[in-house]
Amino acid sequence: MAAIFRKWTVGSVLKSAEKHRLLWFGLTFSTHENPLGIPNAGTPGQDNHRQRLMERGLPKKLPIAGVNQVIVVASGKGGVGKSTTAVNLALAIAANDKSKSVGLLDADVYGPSIPRMMNLAGEPELNKQNLMKPLVNFGISCMSMGFLVDEKSPLVWRGLMVMSAVQKLLRQVAWGPLDYLVVDMPPGTGDTQLSISQNIPIDGAVIVSTPQDIALLDARKGAEMFRKVDVPVLGLVQNMSVFQCPKCGHQTHIFGQDGAKKVAEEMELQVIGDVPLHISIRETSDSGQPVTVSQPDSLQAQAYRSLAKEVVARLPPYKDPLPERKQ
């Protein structure tokens, strides 16, 4: 009898909850592709109402003060050389056109790499507007959570605290004037990526991956995430594409050959950069002297400068969000 009572009670609660859910929201069962359970078709009035409800909960995208264009460098997983690519991309953009001012934001709150790679340390100063001043090296304005916490201290934060920190790095830093801000995103497709994509206008995303099949699976997810939030994907960077023996010159494709090109074709994208696996890239990054500035004539530096040209060429023309009014 008790078992029947429990079954009846649970069944009644579930039916009642489903009834009210359908009554109030008009939603169908959720799926992986449609996690909110929003139906694909309906009457024009219902569709417009649902659209207004969805838009009401989304933040309005506001540009970063003083920044013309934002480029995010992302990857589906860690360990593929995303931060190294972001650092050298920012330096290469500045090297290709010395009239342009470039900034670098380390949005990887849990694992900041920019301070070490850019050979920067110390807490940022505040200006008269109580905004943090970026630390500068090699002509690049940089900001990172690594400047605010000890390098050896882990951040044990929940999602809301991370989102608050990201907002401060975006809005409470005296970034301008900058022509380009390169954002080193954390790996994956989580809260930080979604928060940044929904809060600021992003002019283009660069997806970094090795040619390895496992890495490419996650790179595909990263590219699809940006597409779903209406961020243009500029292309894929095939990192660690080939290893050349420094003694005999023999080339070995340790992580596979041309894997990123195959995925790019399937996704109707292009590989806009091909960076080899070379010990100088690792050594210069660890020592805080990135290869683009410490060995500017090397093949590795040339690969990053070629990538920078492709990225800038694929960006949409800059439009001032606040044009001057005619008197």
PDB file of N, CA and C in Angstrom, residues 183-269:
ATOM      1  N   VAL A 183      42.260  38.345 -27.174  1.00  0.00           N
ATOM      2  CA  VAL A 183      41.807  37.723 -25.928  1.00  0.00           C
ATOM      3  C   VAL A 183      42.207  36.251 -25.937  1.00  0.00           C
ATOM      4  N   ASP A 184      43.019  35.878 -24.956  1.00  0.00           N
ATOM      5  CA  ASP A 184      43.400  34.478 -24.779  1.00  0.00           C
ATOM      6  C   ASP A 184      42.327  33.808 -23.933  1.00  0.00           C
ATOM      7  N   MET A 185      41.447  33.043 -24.582  1.00  0.00           N
ATOM      8  CA  MET A 185      40.322  32.425 -23.892  1.00  0.00           C
ATOM      9  C   MET A 185      40.773  31.163 -23.148  1.00  0.00           C
ATOM     10  N   PRO A 186      40.044  30.773 -22.110  1.00  0.00           N
ATOM     11  CA  PRO A 186      40.346  29.486 -21.483  1.00  0.00           C
ATOM     12  C   PRO A 186      39.928  28.352 -22.403  1.00  0.00           C
ATOM     13  N   PRO A 187      40.483  27.166 -22.232  1.00  0.00           N
ATOM     14  CA  PRO A 187      40.082  26.053 -23.095  1.00  0.00           C
ATOM     15  C   PRO A 187      38.654  25.608 -22.811  1.00  0.00           C
ATOM     16  N   GLY A 188      38.022  25.018 -23.823  1.00  0.00           N
ATOM     17  CA  GLY A 188      36.678  24.482 -23.643  1.00  0.00           C
ATOM     18  C   GLY A 188      35.600  25.431 -24.128  1.00  0.00           C
ATOM     19  N   THR A 189      34.358  25.115 -23.742  1.00  0.00           N
ATOM     20  CA  THR A 189      33.188  25.893 -24.160  1.00  0.00           C
ATOM     21  C   THR A 189      32.287  26.147 -22.955  1.00  0.00           C
ATOM     22  N   GLY A 190      32.846  26.756 -21.922  1.00  0.00           N
ATOM     23  CA  GLY A 190      32.119  26.921 -20.680  1.00  0.00           C
ATOM     24  C   GLY A 190      31.609  28.323 -20.420  1.00  0.00           C
ATOM     25  N   ASP A 191      31.463  28.658 -19.133  1.00  0.00           N
ATOM     26  CA  ASP A 191      30.858  29.917 -18.717  1.00  0.00           C
ATOM     27  C   ASP A 191      31.620  31.136 -19.223  1.00  0.00           C
ATOM     28  N   THR A 192      32.950  31.088 -19.134  1.00  0.00           N
ATOM     29  CA  THR A 192      33.743  32.256 -19.524  1.00  0.00           C
ATOM     30  C   THR A 192      33.557  32.573 -20.995  1.00  0.00           C
ATOM     31  N   GLN A 193      33.625  31.558 -21.837  1.00  0.00           N
ATOM     32  CA  GLN A 193      33.462  31.771 -23.282  1.00  0.00           C
ATOM     33  C   GLN A 193      32.082  32.354 -23.582  1.00  0.00           C
ATOM     34  N   LEU A 194      31.063  31.790 -22.952  1.00  0.00           N
ATOM     35  CA  LEU A 194      29.706  32.257 -23.201  1.00  0.00           C
ATOM     36  C   LEU A 194      29.504  33.668 -22.681  1.00  0.00           C
ATOM     37  N   SER A 195      30.044  33.961 -21.500  1.00  0.00           N
ATOM     38  CA  SER A 195      29.887  35.286 -20.910  1.00  0.00           C
ATOM     39  C   SER A 195      30.540  36.364 -21.774  1.00  0.00           C
ATOM     40  N   ILE A 196      31.769  36.107 -22.217  1.00  0.00           N
ATOM     41  CA  ILE A 196      32.459  37.089 -23.053  1.00  0.00           C
ATOM     42  C   ILE A 196      31.737  37.261 -24.385  1.00  0.00           C
ATOM     43  N   SER A 197      31.296  36.164 -24.980  1.00  0.00           N
ATOM     44  CA  SER A 197      30.627  36.219 -26.282  1.00  0.00           C
ATOM     45  C   SER A 197      29.318  36.986 -26.218  1.00  0.00           C
ATOM     46  N   GLN A 198      28.645  36.952 -25.070  1.00  0.00           N
ATOM     47  CA  GLN A 198      27.350  37.609 -24.943  1.00  0.00           C
ATOM     48  C   GLN A 198      27.449  39.025 -24.403  1.00  0.00           C
ATOM     49  N   ASN A 199      28.622  39.425 -23.893  1.00  0.00           N
ATOM     50  CA  ASN A 199      28.729  40.744 -23.277  1.00  0.00           C
ATOM     51  C   ASN A 199      29.456  41.774 -24.126  1.00  0.00           C
ATOM     52  N   ILE A 200      30.337  41.345 -25.001  1.00  0.00           N
ATOM     53  CA  ILE A 200      31.064  42.295 -25.835  1.00  0.00           C
ATOM     54  C   ILE A 200      30.967  41.876 -27.303  1.00  0.00           C
ATOM     55  N   PRO A 201      30.982  42.842 -28.214  1.00  0.00           N
ATOM     56  CA  PRO A 201      31.018  42.480 -29.634  1.00  0.00           C
ATOM     57  C   PRO A 201      32.396  41.935 -30.009  1.00  0.00           C
ATOM     58  N   ILE A 202      32.416  40.746 -30.582  1.00  0.00           N
ATOM     59  CA  ILE A 202      33.668  40.096 -30.985  1.00  0.00           C
ATOM     60  C   ILE A 202      33.745  40.107 -32.504  1.00  0.00           C
ATOM     61  N   ASP A 203      34.852  40.584 -33.025  1.00  0.00           N
ATOM     62  CA  ASP A 203      34.988  40.722 -34.477  1.00  0.00           C
ATOM     63  C   ASP A 203      35.434  39.432 -35.151  1.00  0.00           C
ATOM     64  N   GLY A 204      36.036  38.526 -34.402  1.00  0.00           N
ATOM     65  CA  GLY A 204      36.443  37.272 -35.012  1.00  0.00           C
ATOM     66  C   GLY A 204      37.066  36.338 -33.993  1.00  0.00           C
ATOM     67  N   ALA A 205      36.894  35.031 -34.237  1.00  0.00           N
ATOM     68  CA  ALA A 205      37.472  34.006 -33.372  1.00  0.00           C
ATOM     69  C   ALA A 205      38.462  33.175 -34.167  1.00  0.00           C
ATOM     70  N   VAL A 206      39.587  32.882 -33.548  1.00  0.00           N
ATOM     71  CA  VAL A 206      40.611  32.021 -34.134  1.00  0.00           C
ATOM     72  C   VAL A 206      40.669  30.745 -33.301  1.00  0.00           C
ATOM     73  N   ILE A 207      40.493  29.603 -33.948  1.00  0.00           N
ATOM     74  CA  ILE A 207      40.472  28.323 -33.251  1.00  0.00           C
ATOM     75  C   ILE A 207      41.820  27.633 -33.445  1.00  0.00           C
ATOM     76  N   VAL A 208      42.451  27.256 -32.333  1.00  0.00           N
ATOM     77  CA  VAL A 208      43.765  26.617 -32.364  1.00  0.00           C
ATOM     78  C   VAL A 208      43.619  25.128 -32.053  1.00  0.00           C
ATOM     79  N   SER A 209      44.302  24.300 -32.837  1.00  0.00           N
ATOM     80  CA  SER A 209      44.277  22.862 -32.601  1.00  0.00           C
ATOM     81  C   SER A 209      45.547  22.237 -33.160  1.00  0.00           C
ATOM     82  N   THR A 210      45.891  21.091 -32.624  1.00  0.00           N
ATOM     83  CA  THR A 210      46.923  20.269 -33.253  1.00  0.00           C
ATOM     84  C   THR A 210      46.249  19.398 -34.300  1.00  0.00           C
ATOM     85  N   PRO A 211      47.013  18.753 -35.180  1.00  0.00           N
ATOM     86  CA  PRO A 211      46.390  17.890 -36.195  1.00  0.00           C
ATOM     87  C   PRO A 211      45.830  16.585 -35.642  1.00  0.00           C
ATOM     88  N   GLN A 212      45.987  16.343 -34.351  1.00  0.00           N
ATOM     89  CA  GLN A 212      45.545  15.098 -33.750  1.00  0.00           C
ATOM     90  C   GLN A 212      44.022  14.998 -33.744  1.00  0.00           C
ATOM     91  N   ASP A 213      43.492  13.806 -34.008  1.00  0.00           N
ATOM     92  CA  ASP A 213      42.050  13.612 -34.122  1.00  0.00           C
ATOM     93  C   ASP A 213      41.317  14.006 -32.844  1.00  0.00           C
ATOM     94  N   ILE A 214      41.860  13.634 -31.672  1.00  0.00           N
ATOM     95  CA  ILE A 214      41.201  13.942 -30.404  1.00  0.00           C
ATOM     96  C   ILE A 214      41.095  15.450 -30.197  1.00  0.00           C
ATOM     97  N   ALA A 215      42.149  16.177 -30.513  1.00  0.00           N
ATOM     98  CA  ALA A 215      42.123  17.634 -30.368  1.00  0.00           C
ATOM     99  C   ALA A 215      41.154  18.268 -31.352  1.00  0.00           C
ATOM    100  N   LEU A 216      41.078  17.709 -32.545  1.00  0.00           N
ATOM    101  CA  LEU A 216      40.203  18.273 -33.571  1.00  0.00           C
ATOM    102  C   LEU A 216      38.730  18.089 -33.231  1.00  0.00           C
ATOM    103  N   LEU A 217      38.401  17.014 -32.517  1.00  0.00           N
ATOM    104  CA  LEU A 217      37.018  16.827 -32.088  1.00  0.00           C
ATOM    105  C   LEU A 217      36.559  17.999 -31.225  1.00  0.00           C
ATOM    106  N   ASP A 218      37.411  18.417 -30.289  1.00  0.00           N
ATOM    107  CA  ASP A 218      37.062  19.530 -29.417  1.00  0.00           C
ATOM    108  C   ASP A 218      37.176  20.870 -30.127  1.00  0.00           C
ATOM    109  N   ALA A 219      38.090  20.979 -31.082  1.00  0.00           N
ATOM    110  CA  ALA A 219      38.207  22.215 -31.861  1.00  0.00           C
ATOM    111  C   ALA A 219      36.925  22.458 -32.655  1.00  0.00           C
ATOM    112  N   ARG A 220      36.349  21.395 -33.181  1.00  0.00           N
ATOM    113  CA  ARG A 220      35.095  21.514 -33.913  1.00  0.00           C
ATOM    114  C   ARG A 220      33.987  22.059 -33.001  1.00  0.00           C
ATOM    115  N   LYS A 221      33.959  21.556 -31.757  1.00  0.00           N
ATOM    116  CA  LYS A 221      32.945  22.028 -30.810  1.00  0.00           C
ATOM    117  C   LYS A 221      33.139  23.514 -30.501  1.00  0.00           C
ATOM    118  N   GLY A 222      34.414  23.912 -30.367  1.00  0.00           N
ATOM    119  CA  GLY A 222      34.677  25.321 -30.101  1.00  0.00           C
ATOM    120  C   GLY A 222      34.216  26.220 -31.222  1.00  0.00           C
ATOM    121  N   ALA A 223      34.471  25.814 -32.454  1.00  0.00           N
ATOM    122  CA  ALA A 223      34.045  26.605 -33.604  1.00  0.00           C
ATOM    123  C   ALA A 223      32.524  26.678 -33.683  1.00  0.00           C
ATOM    124  N   GLU A 224      31.859  25.555 -33.413  1.00  0.00           N
ATOM    125  CA  GLU A 224      30.397  25.533 -33.466  1.00  0.00           C
ATOM    126  C   GLU A 224      29.799  26.409 -32.375  1.00  0.00           C
ATOM    127  N   MET A 225      30.443  26.466 -31.194  1.00  0.00           N
ATOM    128  CA  MET A 225      29.931  27.310 -30.130  1.00  0.00           C
ATOM    129  C   MET A 225      29.916  28.770 -30.558  1.00  0.00           C
ATOM    130  N   PHE A 226      31.005  29.230 -31.175  1.00  0.00           N
ATOM    131  CA  PHE A 226      31.058  30.628 -31.605  1.00  0.00           C
ATOM    132  C   PHE A 226      30.034  30.906 -32.701  1.00  0.00           C
ATOM    133  N   ARG A 227      29.811  29.961 -33.557  1.00  0.00           N
ATOM    134  CA  ARG A 227      28.795  30.140 -34.586  1.00  0.00           C
ATOM    135  C   ARG A 227      27.410  30.298 -33.972  1.00  0.00           C
ATOM    136  N   LYS A 228      27.138  29.532 -32.915  1.00  0.00           N
ATOM    137  CA  LYS A 228      25.818  29.582 -32.296  1.00  0.00           C
ATOM    138  C   LYS A 228      25.570  30.907 -31.588  1.00  0.00           C
ATOM    139  N   VAL A 229      26.620  31.591 -31.154  1.00  0.00           N
ATOM    140  CA  VAL A 229      26.450  32.890 -30.498  1.00  0.00           C
ATOM    141  C   VAL A 229      26.794  34.032 -31.452  1.00  0.00           C
ATOM    142  N   ASP A 230      26.767  33.723 -32.752  1.00  0.00           N
ATOM    143  CA  ASP A 230      26.928  34.739 -33.811  1.00  0.00           C
ATOM    144  C   ASP A 230      28.277  35.455 -33.764  1.00  0.00           C
ATOM    145  N   VAL A 231      29.318  34.700 -33.450  1.00  0.00           N
ATOM    146  CA  VAL A 231      30.685  35.233 -33.512  1.00  0.00           C
ATOM    147  C   VAL A 231      31.346  34.646 -34.765  1.00  0.00           C
ATOM    148  N   PRO A 232      31.810  35.475 -35.682  1.00  0.00           N
ATOM    149  CA  PRO A 232      32.434  34.941 -36.903  1.00  0.00           C
ATOM    150  C   PRO A 232      33.728  34.192 -36.600  1.00  0.00           C
ATOM    151  N   VAL A 233      33.859  32.996 -37.144  1.00  0.00           N
ATOM    152  CA  VAL A 233      35.078  32.211 -36.988  1.00  0.00           C
ATOM    153  C   VAL A 233      35.993  32.528 -38.167  1.00  0.00           C
ATOM    154  N   LEU A 234      37.135  33.120 -37.889  1.00  0.00           N
ATOM    155  CA  LEU A 234      38.045  33.555 -38.945  1.00  0.00           C
ATOM    156  C   LEU A 234      38.759  32.375 -39.593  1.00  0.00           C
ATOM    157  N   GLY A 235      38.978  31.314 -38.825  1.00  0.00           N
ATOM    158  CA  GLY A 235      39.657  30.148 -39.374  1.00  0.00           C
ATOM    159  C   GLY A 235      40.332  29.336 -38.297  1.00  0.00           C
ATOM    160  N   LEU A 236      40.981  28.263 -38.721  1.00  0.00           N
ATOM    161  CA  LEU A 236      41.675  27.355 -37.813  1.00  0.00           C
ATOM    162  C   LEU A 236      43.185  27.534 -37.935  1.00  0.00           C
ATOM    163  N   VAL A 237      43.877  27.366 -36.812  1.00  0.00           N
ATOM    164  CA  VAL A 237      45.333  27.367 -36.786  1.00  0.00           C
ATOM    165  C   VAL A 237      45.786  25.944 -36.490  1.00  0.00           C
ATOM    166  N   GLN A 238      46.559  25.370 -37.386  1.00  0.00           N
ATOM    167  CA  GLN A 238      47.103  24.033 -37.177  1.00  0.00           C
ATOM    168  C   GLN A 238      48.461  24.180 -36.484  1.00  0.00           C
ATOM    169  N   ASN A 239      48.452  23.967 -35.177  1.00  0.00           N
ATOM    170  CA  ASN A 239      49.653  24.159 -34.379  1.00  0.00           C
ATOM    171  C   ASN A 239      50.403  22.838 -34.216  1.00  0.00           C
ATOM    172  N   MET A 240      51.723  22.932 -34.051  1.00  0.00           N
ATOM    173  CA  MET A 240      52.577  21.742 -33.927  1.00  0.00           C
ATOM    174  C   MET A 240      52.368  20.804 -35.114  1.00  0.00           C
ATOM    175  N   SER A 241      52.309  21.372 -36.290  1.00  0.00           N
ATOM    176  CA  SER A 241      51.944  20.604 -37.484  1.00  0.00           C
ATOM    177  C   SER A 241      53.012  19.604 -37.901  1.00  0.00           C
ATOM    178  N   VAL A 242      54.287  19.978 -37.725  1.00  0.00           N
ATOM    179  CA  VAL A 242      55.355  19.082 -38.162  1.00  0.00           C
ATOM    180  C   VAL A 242      56.605  19.335 -37.320  1.00  0.00           C
ATOM    181  N   PHE A 243      57.340  18.280 -37.044  1.00  0.00           N
ATOM    182  CA  PHE A 243      58.605  18.400 -36.306  1.00  0.00           C
ATOM    183  C   PHE A 243      59.761  18.099 -37.250  1.00  0.00           C
ATOM    184  N   GLN A 244      60.717  19.023 -37.275  1.00  0.00           N
ATOM    185  CA  GLN A 244      61.904  18.836 -38.107  1.00  0.00           C
ATOM    186  C   GLN A 244      63.115  18.601 -37.210  1.00  0.00           C
ATOM    187  N   CYS A 245      63.773  17.476 -37.416  1.00  0.00           N
ATOM    188  CA  CYS A 245      64.946  17.127 -36.617  1.00  0.00           C
ATOM    189  C   CYS A 245      66.039  18.177 -36.810  1.00  0.00           C
ATOM    190  N   PRO A 246      66.552  18.774 -35.723  1.00  0.00           N
ATOM    191  CA  PRO A 246      67.570  19.815 -35.865  1.00  0.00           C
ATOM    192  C   PRO A 246      68.913  19.275 -36.362  1.00  0.00           C
ATOM    193  N   LYS A 247      69.111  17.958 -36.320  1.00  0.00           N
ATOM    194  CA  LYS A 247      70.388  17.383 -36.750  1.00  0.00           C
ATOM    195  C   LYS A 247      70.368  16.929 -38.207  1.00  0.00           C
ATOM    196  N   CYS A 248      69.340  16.154 -38.564  1.00  0.00           N
ATOM    197  CA  CYS A 248      69.310  15.608 -39.931  1.00  0.00           C
ATOM    198  C   CYS A 248      68.305  16.296 -40.840  1.00  0.00           C
ATOM    199  N   GLY A 249      67.386  17.080 -40.251  1.00  0.00           N
ATOM    200  CA  GLY A 249      66.408  17.788 -41.061  1.00  0.00           C
ATOM    201  C   GLY A 249      65.201  16.954 -41.453  1.00  0.00           C
ATOM    202  N   HIS A 250      65.123  15.715 -40.976  1.00  0.00           N
ATOM    203  CA  HIS A 250      63.980  14.863 -41.317  1.00  0.00           C
ATOM    204  C   HIS A 250      62.710  15.386 -40.653  1.00  0.00           C
ATOM    205  N   GLN A 251      61.617  15.422 -41.397  1.00  0.00           N
ATOM    206  CA  GLN A 251      60.349  15.916 -40.880  1.00  0.00           C
ATOM    207  C   GLN A 251      59.449  14.763 -40.442  1.00  0.00           C
ATOM    208  N   THR A 252      58.831  14.921 -39.274  1.00  0.00           N
ATOM    209  CA  THR A 252      57.931  13.910 -38.727  1.00  0.00           C
ATOM    210  C   THR A 252      56.640  14.585 -38.272  1.00  0.00           C
ATOM    211  N   HIS A 253      55.517  14.036 -38.707  1.00  0.00           N
ATOM    212  CA  HIS A 253      54.204  14.563 -38.306  1.00  0.00           C
ATOM    213  C   HIS A 253      53.761  13.809 -37.054  1.00  0.00           C
ATOM    214  N   ILE A 254      54.218  14.293 -35.908  1.00  0.00           N
ATOM    215  CA  ILE A 254      54.002  13.589 -34.645  1.00  0.00           C
ATOM    216  C   ILE A 254      52.514  13.481 -34.313  1.00  0.00           C
ATOM    217  N   PHE A 255      51.774  14.530 -34.555  1.00  0.00           N
ATOM    218  CA  PHE A 255      50.351  14.551 -34.197  1.00  0.00           C
ATOM    219  C   PHE A 255      49.435  14.272 -35.388  1.00  0.00           C
ATOM    220  N   GLY A 256      49.976  13.774 -36.462  1.00  0.00           N
ATOM    221  CA  GLY A 256      49.166  13.537 -37.653  1.00  0.00           C
ATOM    222  C   GLY A 256      49.426  14.604 -38.697  1.00  0.00           C
ATOM    223  N   GLN A 257      48.970  14.340 -39.898  1.00  0.00           N
ATOM    224  CA  GLN A 257      49.242  15.246 -41.009  1.00  0.00           C
ATOM    225  C   GLN A 257      47.956  15.823 -41.578  1.00  0.00           C
ATOM    226  N   ASP A 258      47.888  17.157 -41.619  1.00  0.00           N
ATOM    227  CA  ASP A 258      46.788  17.883 -42.270  1.00  0.00           C
ATOM    228  C   ASP A 258      45.422  17.560 -41.690  1.00  0.00           C
ATOM    229  N   GLY A 259      45.373  17.186 -40.408  1.00  0.00           N
ATOM    230  CA  GLY A 259      44.074  16.907 -39.795  1.00  0.00           C
ATOM    231  C   GLY A 259      43.183  18.130 -39.725  1.00  0.00           C
ATOM    232  N   ALA A 260      43.773  19.294 -39.412  1.00  0.00           N
ATOM    233  CA  ALA A 260      42.982  20.520 -39.317  1.00  0.00           C
ATOM    234  C   ALA A 260      42.409  20.924 -40.667  1.00  0.00           C
ATOM    235  N   LYS A 261      43.147  20.641 -41.737  1.00  0.00           N
ATOM    236  CA  LYS A 261      42.650  21.000 -43.070  1.00  0.00           C
ATOM    237  C   LYS A 261      41.388  20.217 -43.420  1.00  0.00           C
ATOM    238  N   LYS A 262      41.353  18.956 -43.026  1.00  0.00           N
ATOM    239  CA  LYS A 262      40.176  18.132 -43.306  1.00  0.00           C
ATOM    240  C   LYS A 262      38.961  18.638 -42.534  1.00  0.00           C
ATOM    241  N   VAL A 263      39.165  18.962 -41.264  1.00  0.00           N
ATOM    242  CA  VAL A 263      38.059  19.480 -40.452  1.00  0.00           C
ATOM    243  C   VAL A 263      37.604  20.836 -40.975  1.00  0.00           C
ATOM    244  N   ALA A 264      38.548  21.683 -41.363  1.00  0.00           N
ATOM    245  CA  ALA A 264      38.203  23.000 -41.893  1.00  0.00           C
ATOM    246  C   ALA A 264      37.341  22.881 -43.143  1.00  0.00           C
ATOM    247  N   GLU A 265      37.685  21.957 -44.014  1.00  0.00           N
ATOM    248  CA  GLU A 265      36.887  21.748 -45.225  1.00  0.00           C
ATOM    249  C   GLU A 265      35.476  21.287 -44.887  1.00  0.00           C
ATOM    250  N   GLU A 266      35.357  20.390 -43.913  1.00  0.00           N
ATOM    251  CA  GLU A 266      34.041  19.900 -43.524  1.00  0.00           C
ATOM    252  C   GLU A 266      33.185  21.010 -42.930  1.00  0.00           C
ATOM    253  N   MET A 267      33.821  21.969 -42.230  1.00  0.00           N
ATOM    254  CA  MET A 267      33.087  23.055 -41.592  1.00  0.00           C
ATOM    255  C   MET A 267      33.024  24.305 -42.448  1.00  0.00           C
ATOM    256  N   GLU A 268      33.500  24.198 -43.696  1.00  0.00           N
ATOM    257  CA  GLU A 268      33.530  25.330 -44.630  1.00  0.00           C
ATOM    258  C   GLU A 268      34.338  26.490 -44.056  1.00  0.00           C
ATOM    259  N   LEU A 269      35.469  26.132 -43.437  1.00  0.00           N
ATOM    260  CA  LEU A 269      36.417  27.121 -42.937  1.00  0.00           C
ATOM    261  C   LEU A 269      37.745  26.924 -43.646  1.00  0.00           C
TER     262      LEU A 269
END
